[in-house]
MMTF fields as JSON, N, C-alpha, C and O atoms, coordinates in Angstrom:
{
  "mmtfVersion": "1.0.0",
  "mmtfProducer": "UNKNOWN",
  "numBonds": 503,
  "numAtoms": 504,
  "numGroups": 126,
  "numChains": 1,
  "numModels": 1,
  "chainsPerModel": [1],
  "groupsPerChain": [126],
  "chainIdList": ["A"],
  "bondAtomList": [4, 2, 8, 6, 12, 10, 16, 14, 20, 18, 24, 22, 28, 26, 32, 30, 36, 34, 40, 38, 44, 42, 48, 46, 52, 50, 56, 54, 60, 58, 64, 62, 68, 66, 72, 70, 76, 74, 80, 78, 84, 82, 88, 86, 92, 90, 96, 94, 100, 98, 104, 102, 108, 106, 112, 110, 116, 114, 120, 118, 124, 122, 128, 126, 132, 130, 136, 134, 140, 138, 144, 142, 148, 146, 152, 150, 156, 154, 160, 158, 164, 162, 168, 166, 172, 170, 176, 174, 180, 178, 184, 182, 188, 186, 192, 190, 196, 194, 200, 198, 204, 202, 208, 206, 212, 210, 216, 214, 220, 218, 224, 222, 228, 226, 232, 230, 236, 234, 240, 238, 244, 242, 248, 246, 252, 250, 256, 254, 260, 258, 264, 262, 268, 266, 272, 270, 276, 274, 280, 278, 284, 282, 288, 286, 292, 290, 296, 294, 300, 298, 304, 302, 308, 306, 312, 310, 316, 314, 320, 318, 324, 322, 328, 326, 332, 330, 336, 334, 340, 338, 344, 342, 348, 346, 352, 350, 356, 354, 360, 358, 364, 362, 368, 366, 372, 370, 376, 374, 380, 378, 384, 382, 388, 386, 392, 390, 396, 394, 400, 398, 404, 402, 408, 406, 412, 410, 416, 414, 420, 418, 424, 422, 428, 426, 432, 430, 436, 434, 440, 438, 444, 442, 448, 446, 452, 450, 456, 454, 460, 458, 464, 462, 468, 466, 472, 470, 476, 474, 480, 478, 484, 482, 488, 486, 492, 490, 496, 494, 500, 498],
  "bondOrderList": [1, 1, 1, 1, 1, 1, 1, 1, 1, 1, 1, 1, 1, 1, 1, 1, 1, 1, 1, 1, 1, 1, 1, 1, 1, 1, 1, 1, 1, 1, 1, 1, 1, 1, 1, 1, 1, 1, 1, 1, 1, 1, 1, 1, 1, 1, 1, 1, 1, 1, 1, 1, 1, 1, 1, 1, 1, 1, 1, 1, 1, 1, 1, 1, 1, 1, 1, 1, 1, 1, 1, 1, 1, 1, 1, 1, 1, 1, 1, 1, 1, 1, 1, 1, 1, 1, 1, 1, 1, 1, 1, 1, 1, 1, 1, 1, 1, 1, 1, 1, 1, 1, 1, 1, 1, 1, 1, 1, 1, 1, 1, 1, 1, 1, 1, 1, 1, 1, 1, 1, 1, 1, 1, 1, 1],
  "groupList": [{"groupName": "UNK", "atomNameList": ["N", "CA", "C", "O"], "elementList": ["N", "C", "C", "O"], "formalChargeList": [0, 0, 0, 0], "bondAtomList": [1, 0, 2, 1, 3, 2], "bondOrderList": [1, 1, 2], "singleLetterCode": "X", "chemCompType": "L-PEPTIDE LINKING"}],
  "groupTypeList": [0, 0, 0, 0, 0, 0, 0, 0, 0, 0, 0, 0, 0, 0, 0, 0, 0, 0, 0, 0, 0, 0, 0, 0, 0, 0, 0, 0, 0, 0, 0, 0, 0, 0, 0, 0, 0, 0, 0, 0, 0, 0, 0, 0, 0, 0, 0, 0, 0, 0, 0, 0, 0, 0, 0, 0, 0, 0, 0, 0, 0, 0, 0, 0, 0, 0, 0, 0, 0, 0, 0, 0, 0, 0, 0, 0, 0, 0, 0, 0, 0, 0, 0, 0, 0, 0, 0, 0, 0, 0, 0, 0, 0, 0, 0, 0, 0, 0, 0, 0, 0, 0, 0, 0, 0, 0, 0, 0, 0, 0, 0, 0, 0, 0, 0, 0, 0, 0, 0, 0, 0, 0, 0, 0, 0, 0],
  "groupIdList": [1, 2, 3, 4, 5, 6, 7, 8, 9, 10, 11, 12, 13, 14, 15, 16, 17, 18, 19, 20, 21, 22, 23, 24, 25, 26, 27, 28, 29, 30, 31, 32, 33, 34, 35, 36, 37, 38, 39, 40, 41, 42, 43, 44, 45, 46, 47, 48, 49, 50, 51, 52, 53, 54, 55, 56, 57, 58, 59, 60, 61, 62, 63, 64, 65, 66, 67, 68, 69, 70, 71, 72, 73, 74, 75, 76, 77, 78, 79, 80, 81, 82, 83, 84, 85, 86, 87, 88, 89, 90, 91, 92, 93, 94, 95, 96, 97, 98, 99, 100, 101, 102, 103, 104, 105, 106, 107, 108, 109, 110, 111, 112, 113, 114, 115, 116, 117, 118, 119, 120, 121, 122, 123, 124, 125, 126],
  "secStructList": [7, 2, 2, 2, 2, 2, 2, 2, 2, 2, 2, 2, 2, 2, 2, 2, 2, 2, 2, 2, 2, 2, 6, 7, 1, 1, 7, 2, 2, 2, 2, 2, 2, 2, 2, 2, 2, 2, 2, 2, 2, 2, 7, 6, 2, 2, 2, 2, 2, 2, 2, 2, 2, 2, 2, 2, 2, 2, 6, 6, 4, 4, 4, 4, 4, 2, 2, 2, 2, 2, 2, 2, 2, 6, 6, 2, 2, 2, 2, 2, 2, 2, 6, 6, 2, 2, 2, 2, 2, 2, 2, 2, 2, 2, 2, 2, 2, 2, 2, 2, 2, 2, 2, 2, 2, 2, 2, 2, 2, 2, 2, 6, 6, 7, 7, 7, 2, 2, 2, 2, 6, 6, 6, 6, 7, 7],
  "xCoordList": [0.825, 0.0, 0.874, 0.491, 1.841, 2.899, 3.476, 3.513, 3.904, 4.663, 3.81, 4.292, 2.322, 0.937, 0.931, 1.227, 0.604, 0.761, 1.538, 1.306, 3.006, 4.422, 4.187, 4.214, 3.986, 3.772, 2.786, 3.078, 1.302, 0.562, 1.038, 0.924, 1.773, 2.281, 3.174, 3.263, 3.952, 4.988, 4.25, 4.797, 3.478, 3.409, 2.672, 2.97, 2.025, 1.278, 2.422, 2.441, 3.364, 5.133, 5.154, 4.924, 5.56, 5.99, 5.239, 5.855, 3.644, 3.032, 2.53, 1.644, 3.493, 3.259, 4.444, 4.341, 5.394, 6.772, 6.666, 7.118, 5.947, 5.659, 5.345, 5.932, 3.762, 2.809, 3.315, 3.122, 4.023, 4.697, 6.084, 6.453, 6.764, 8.251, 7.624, 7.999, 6.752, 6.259, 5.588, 5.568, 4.621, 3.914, 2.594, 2.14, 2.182, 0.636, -0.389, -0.367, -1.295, -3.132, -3.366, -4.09, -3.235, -3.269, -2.496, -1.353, -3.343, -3.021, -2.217, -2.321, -1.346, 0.003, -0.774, -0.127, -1.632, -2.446, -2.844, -2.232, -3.696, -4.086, -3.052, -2.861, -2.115, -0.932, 0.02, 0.632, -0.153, 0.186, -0.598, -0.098, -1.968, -3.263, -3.309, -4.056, -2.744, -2.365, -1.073, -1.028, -0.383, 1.095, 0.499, 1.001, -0.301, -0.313, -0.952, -0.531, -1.687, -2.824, -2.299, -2.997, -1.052, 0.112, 0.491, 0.556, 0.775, 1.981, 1.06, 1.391, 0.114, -0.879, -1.085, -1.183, -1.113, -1.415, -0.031, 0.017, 0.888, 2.111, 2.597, 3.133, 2.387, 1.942, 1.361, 1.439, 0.462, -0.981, -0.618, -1.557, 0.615, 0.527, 0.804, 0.671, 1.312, 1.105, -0.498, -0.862, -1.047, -3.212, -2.96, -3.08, -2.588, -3.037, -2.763, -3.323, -1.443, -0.699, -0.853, -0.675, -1.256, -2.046, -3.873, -4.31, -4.675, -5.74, -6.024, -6.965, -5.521, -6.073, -6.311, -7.321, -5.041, -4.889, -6.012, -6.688, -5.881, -7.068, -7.927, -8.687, -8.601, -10.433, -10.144, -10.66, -9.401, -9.237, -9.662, -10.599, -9.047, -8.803, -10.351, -10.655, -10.772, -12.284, -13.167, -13.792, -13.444, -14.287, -14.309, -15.023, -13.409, -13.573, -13.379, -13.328, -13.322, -13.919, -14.495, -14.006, -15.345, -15.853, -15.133, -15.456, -14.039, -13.202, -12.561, -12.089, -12.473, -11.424, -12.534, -12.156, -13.633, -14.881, -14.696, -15.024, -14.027, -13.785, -13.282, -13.833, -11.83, -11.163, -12.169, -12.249, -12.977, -14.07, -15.002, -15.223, -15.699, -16.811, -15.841, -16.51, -14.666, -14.265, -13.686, -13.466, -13.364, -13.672, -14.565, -14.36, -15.669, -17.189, -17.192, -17.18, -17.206, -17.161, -15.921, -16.497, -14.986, -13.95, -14.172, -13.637, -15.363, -15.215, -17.427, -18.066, -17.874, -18.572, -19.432, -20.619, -18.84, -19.257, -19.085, -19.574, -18.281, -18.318, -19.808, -20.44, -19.944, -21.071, -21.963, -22.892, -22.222, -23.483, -24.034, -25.156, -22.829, -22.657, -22.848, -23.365, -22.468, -22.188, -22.691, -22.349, -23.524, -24.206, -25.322, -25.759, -25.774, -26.643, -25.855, -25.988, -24.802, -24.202, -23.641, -23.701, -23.099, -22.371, -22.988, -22.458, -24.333, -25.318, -25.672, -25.635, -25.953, -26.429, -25.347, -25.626, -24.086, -22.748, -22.875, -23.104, -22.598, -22.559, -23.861, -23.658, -25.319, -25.717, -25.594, -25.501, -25.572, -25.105, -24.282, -24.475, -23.056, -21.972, -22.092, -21.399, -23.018, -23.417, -24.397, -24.507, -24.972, -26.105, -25.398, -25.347, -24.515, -24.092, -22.522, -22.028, -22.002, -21.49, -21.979, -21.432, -23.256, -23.757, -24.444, -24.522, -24.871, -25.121, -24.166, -24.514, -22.635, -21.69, -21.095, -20.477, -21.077, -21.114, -21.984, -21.706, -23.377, -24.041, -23.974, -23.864, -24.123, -22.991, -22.248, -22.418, -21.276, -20.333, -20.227, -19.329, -21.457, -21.281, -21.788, -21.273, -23.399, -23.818, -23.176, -23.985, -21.908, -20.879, -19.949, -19.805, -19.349, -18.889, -19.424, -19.016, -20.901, -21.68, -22.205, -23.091, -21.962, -22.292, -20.942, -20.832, -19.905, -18.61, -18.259, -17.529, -18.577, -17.947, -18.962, -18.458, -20.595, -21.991, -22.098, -22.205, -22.178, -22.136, -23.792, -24.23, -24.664, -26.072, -26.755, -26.527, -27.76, -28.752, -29.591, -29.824, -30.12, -31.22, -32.553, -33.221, -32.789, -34.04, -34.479, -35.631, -33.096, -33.166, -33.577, -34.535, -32.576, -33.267, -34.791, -35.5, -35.158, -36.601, -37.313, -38.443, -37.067, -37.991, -37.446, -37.785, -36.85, -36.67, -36.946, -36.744, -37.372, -38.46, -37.414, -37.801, -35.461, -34.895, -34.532, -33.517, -35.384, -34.672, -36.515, -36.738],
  "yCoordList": [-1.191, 0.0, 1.262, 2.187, 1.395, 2.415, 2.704, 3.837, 1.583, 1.997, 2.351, 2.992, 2.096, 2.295, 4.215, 5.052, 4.415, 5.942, 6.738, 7.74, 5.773, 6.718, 7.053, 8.177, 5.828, 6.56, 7.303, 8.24, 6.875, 7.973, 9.846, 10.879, 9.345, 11.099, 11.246, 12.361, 10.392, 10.732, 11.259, 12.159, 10.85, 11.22, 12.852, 13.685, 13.118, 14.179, 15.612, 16.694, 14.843, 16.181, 16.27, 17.268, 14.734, 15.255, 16.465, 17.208, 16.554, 16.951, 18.273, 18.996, 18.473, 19.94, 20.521, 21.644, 20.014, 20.53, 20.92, 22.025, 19.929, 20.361, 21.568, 22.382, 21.464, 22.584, 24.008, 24.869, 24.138, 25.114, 25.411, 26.542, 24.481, 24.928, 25.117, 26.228, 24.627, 24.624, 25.683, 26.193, 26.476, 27.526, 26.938, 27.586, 25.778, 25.13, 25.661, 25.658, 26.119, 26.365, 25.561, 25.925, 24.253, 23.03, 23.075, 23.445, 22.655, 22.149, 20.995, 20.142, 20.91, 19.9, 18.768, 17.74, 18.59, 16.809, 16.686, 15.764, 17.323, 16.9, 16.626, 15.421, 17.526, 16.946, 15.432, 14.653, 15.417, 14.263, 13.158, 12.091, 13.433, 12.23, 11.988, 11.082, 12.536, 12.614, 11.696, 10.694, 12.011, 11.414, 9.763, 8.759, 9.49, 8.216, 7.41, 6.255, 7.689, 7.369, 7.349, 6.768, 7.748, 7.344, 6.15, 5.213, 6.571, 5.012, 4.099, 3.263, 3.892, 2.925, 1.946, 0.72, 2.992, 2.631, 1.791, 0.912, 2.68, 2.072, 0.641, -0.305, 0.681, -0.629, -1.116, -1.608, -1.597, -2.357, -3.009, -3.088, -3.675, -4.112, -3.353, -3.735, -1.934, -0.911, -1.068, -1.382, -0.806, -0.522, -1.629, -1.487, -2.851, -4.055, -3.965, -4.108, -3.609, -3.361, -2.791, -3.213, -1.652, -0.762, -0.801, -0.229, -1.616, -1.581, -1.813, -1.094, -2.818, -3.004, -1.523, -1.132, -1.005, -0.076, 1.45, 2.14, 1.494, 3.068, 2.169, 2.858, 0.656, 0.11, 1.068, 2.184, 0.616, 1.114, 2.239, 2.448, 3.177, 4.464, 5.084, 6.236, 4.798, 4.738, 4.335, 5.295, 3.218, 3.24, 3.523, 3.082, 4.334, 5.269, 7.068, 7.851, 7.292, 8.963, 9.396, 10.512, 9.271, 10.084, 10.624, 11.776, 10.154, 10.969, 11.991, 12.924, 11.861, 13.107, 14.328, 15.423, 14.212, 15.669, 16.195, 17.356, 15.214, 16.13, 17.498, 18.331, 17.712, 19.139, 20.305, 21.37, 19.817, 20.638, 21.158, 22.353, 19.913, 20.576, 21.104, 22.132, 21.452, 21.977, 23.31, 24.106, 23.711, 24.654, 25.68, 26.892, 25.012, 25.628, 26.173, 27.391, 25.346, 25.532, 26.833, 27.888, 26.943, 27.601, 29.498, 30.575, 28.985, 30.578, 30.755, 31.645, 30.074, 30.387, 31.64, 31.533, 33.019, 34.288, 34.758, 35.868, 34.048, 34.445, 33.641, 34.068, 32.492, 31.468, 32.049, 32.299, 32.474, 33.621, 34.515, 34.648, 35.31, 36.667, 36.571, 37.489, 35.608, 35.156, 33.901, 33.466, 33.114, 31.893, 31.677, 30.581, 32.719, 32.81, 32.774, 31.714, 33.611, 34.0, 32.711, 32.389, 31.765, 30.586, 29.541, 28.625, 29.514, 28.505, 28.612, 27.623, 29.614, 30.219, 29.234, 28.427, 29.707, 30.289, 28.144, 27.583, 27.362, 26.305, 25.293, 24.403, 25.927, 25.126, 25.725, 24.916, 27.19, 26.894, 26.261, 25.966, 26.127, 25.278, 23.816, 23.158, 23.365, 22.099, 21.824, 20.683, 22.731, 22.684, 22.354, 21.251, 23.711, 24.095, 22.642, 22.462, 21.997, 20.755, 19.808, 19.388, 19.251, 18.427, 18.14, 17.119, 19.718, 20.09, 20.262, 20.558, 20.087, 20.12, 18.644, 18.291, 17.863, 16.34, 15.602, 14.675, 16.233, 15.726, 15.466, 14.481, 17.245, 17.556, 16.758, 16.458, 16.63, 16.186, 14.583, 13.934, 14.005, 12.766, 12.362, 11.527, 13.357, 13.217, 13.562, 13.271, 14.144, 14.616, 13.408, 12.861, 13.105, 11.598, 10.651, 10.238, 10.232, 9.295, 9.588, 8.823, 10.56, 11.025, 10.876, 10.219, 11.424, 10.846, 9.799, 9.431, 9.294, 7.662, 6.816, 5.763, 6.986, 6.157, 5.541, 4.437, 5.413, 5.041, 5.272, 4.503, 5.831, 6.076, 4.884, 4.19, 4.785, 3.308, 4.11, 5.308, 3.187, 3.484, 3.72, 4.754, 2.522, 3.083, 4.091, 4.237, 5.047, 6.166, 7.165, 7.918, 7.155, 8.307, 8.154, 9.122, 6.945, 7.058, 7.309, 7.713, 7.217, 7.911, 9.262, 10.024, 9.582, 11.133, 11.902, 13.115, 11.26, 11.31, 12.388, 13.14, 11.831, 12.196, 11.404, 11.697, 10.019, 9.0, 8.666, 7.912],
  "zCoordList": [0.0, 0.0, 0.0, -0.717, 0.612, 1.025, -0.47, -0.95, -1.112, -2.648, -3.522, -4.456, -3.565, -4.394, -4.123, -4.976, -3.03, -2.191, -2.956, -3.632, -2.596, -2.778, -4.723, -5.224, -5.44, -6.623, -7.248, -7.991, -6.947, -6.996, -6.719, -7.378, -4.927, -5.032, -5.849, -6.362, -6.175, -7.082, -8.672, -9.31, -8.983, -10.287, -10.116, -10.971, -9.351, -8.821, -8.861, -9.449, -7.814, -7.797, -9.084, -9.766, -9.577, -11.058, -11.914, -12.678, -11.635, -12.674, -12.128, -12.584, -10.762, -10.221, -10.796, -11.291, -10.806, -11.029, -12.41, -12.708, -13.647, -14.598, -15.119, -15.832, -14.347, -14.615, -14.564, -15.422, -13.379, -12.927, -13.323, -13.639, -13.301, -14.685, -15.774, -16.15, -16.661, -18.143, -18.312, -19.433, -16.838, -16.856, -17.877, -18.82, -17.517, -18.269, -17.266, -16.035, -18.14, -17.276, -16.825, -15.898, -16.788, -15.736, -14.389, -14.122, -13.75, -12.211, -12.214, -13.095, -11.191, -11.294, -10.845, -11.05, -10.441, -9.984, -11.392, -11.932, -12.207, -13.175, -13.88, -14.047, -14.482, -15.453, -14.967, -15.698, -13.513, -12.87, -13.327, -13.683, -13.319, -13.452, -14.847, -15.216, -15.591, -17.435, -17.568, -18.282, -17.051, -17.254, -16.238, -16.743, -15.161, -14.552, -15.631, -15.706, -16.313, -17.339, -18.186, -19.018, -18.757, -19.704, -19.857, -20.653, -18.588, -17.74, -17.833, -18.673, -17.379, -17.212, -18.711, -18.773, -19.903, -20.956, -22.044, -22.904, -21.367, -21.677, -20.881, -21.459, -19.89, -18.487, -18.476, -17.35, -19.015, -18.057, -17.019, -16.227, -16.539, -15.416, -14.439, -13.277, -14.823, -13.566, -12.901, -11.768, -13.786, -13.369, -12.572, -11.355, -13.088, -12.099, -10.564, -9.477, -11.185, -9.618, -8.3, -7.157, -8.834, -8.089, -7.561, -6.562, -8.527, -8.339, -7.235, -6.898, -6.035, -4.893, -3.829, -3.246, -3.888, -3.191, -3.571, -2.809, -4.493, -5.328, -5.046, -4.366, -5.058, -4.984, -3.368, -3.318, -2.238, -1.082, -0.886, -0.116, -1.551, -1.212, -2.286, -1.975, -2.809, -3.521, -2.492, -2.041, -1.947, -0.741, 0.605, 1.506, 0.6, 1.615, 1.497, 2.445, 0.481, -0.26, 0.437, 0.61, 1.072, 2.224, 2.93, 3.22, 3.442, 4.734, 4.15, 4.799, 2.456, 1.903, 1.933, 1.517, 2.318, 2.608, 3.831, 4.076, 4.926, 6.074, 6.311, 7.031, 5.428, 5.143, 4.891, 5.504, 3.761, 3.81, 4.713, 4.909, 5.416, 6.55, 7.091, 7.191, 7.648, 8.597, 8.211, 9.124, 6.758, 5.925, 5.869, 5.925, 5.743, 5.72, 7.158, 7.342, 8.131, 9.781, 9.927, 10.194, 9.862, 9.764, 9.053, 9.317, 7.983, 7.118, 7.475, 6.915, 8.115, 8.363, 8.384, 8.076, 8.781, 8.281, 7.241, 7.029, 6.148, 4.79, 3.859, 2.893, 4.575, 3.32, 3.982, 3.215, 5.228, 5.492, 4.828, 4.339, 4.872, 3.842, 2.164, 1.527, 1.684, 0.34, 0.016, -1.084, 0.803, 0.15, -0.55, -0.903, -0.744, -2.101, -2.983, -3.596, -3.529, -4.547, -4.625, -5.812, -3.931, -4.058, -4.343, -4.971, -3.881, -4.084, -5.578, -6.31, -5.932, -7.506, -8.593, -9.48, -8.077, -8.949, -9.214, -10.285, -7.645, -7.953, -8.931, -9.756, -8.375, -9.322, -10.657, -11.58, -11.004, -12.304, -13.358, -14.537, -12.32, -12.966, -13.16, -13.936, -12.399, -12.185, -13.472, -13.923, -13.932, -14.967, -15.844, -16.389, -16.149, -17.649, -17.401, -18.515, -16.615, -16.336, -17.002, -18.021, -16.456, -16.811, -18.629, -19.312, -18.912, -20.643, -21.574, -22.717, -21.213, -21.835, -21.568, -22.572, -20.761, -21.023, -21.802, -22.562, -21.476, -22.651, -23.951, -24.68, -24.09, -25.25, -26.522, -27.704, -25.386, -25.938, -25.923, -26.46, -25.111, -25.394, -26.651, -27.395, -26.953, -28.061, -29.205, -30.087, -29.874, -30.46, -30.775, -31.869, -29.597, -30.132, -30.989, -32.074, -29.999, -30.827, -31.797, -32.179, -32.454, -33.994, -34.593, -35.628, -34.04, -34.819, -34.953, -35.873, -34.318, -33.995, -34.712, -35.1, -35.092, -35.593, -34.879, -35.412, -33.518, -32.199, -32.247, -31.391, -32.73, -32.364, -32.853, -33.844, -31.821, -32.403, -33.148, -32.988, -34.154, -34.981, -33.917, -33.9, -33.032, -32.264, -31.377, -30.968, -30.998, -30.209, -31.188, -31.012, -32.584, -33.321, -33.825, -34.1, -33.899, -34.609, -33.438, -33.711, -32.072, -30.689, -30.739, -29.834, -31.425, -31.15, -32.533, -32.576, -33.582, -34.66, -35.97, -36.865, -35.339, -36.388, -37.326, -37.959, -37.698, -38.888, -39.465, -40.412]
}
């Protein structure tokens, strides 16, 4: 579990050190989570390797929300002051999130002819 950890963070430094020597609009976890997903593809027996440890650390996701409530608890007179505006701001993003996955899923499956014939004739375009 300890060497699963150690390279996960490792690829993460790497892809902070990146971001930030390279000066990329990306965040160094993500360019990290790009480059693991590399490796992985170049590896497959890396994924294997590791899978026990990330199923782990996947079912228990919950505890990584703690930082937060205690966040929220912590700035408390600001989400007072400003939680409308935040409430707004998030479900909008959550909307226009969710309509741009769509999106774009429907985009693929037109590139790709990925669409069934019986969805378009219920949607009365064939």
């Amino acid at each position: 579990m300890i060497r699963t950890l150690a390279l996960i963070l490792t690829f993460q430094l790497a892809g902070e050190i990146t971001s930030r020597g390279l000066g990329l609009p990306l965040p160094g976890p993500v360019v990290g989570l790009i480059a693991l997903v590399l490796a992985y593809i170049l590896r497959p027996a890396l994924a294997e390797a590791i899978r026990p440890t990330t199923t782990g650390l996947l079912s228990h996701l919950s505890l990584f929300f703690v930082p937060a409530g205690v966040g929220i608890v912590a700035h408390w007179d600001l989400l007072r002051d400003q939680g409308l505006g935040l409430a707004v701001a998030l479900m909008g993003s959550t909307l226009l999130a969710i309509a741009a996955g769509a999106w774009a899923f429907t985009a693929v499956a037109r590139l790709t002819g990925s669409e069934e014939r019986e969805a378009l004739r219920d949607q009365g375009r064939e």
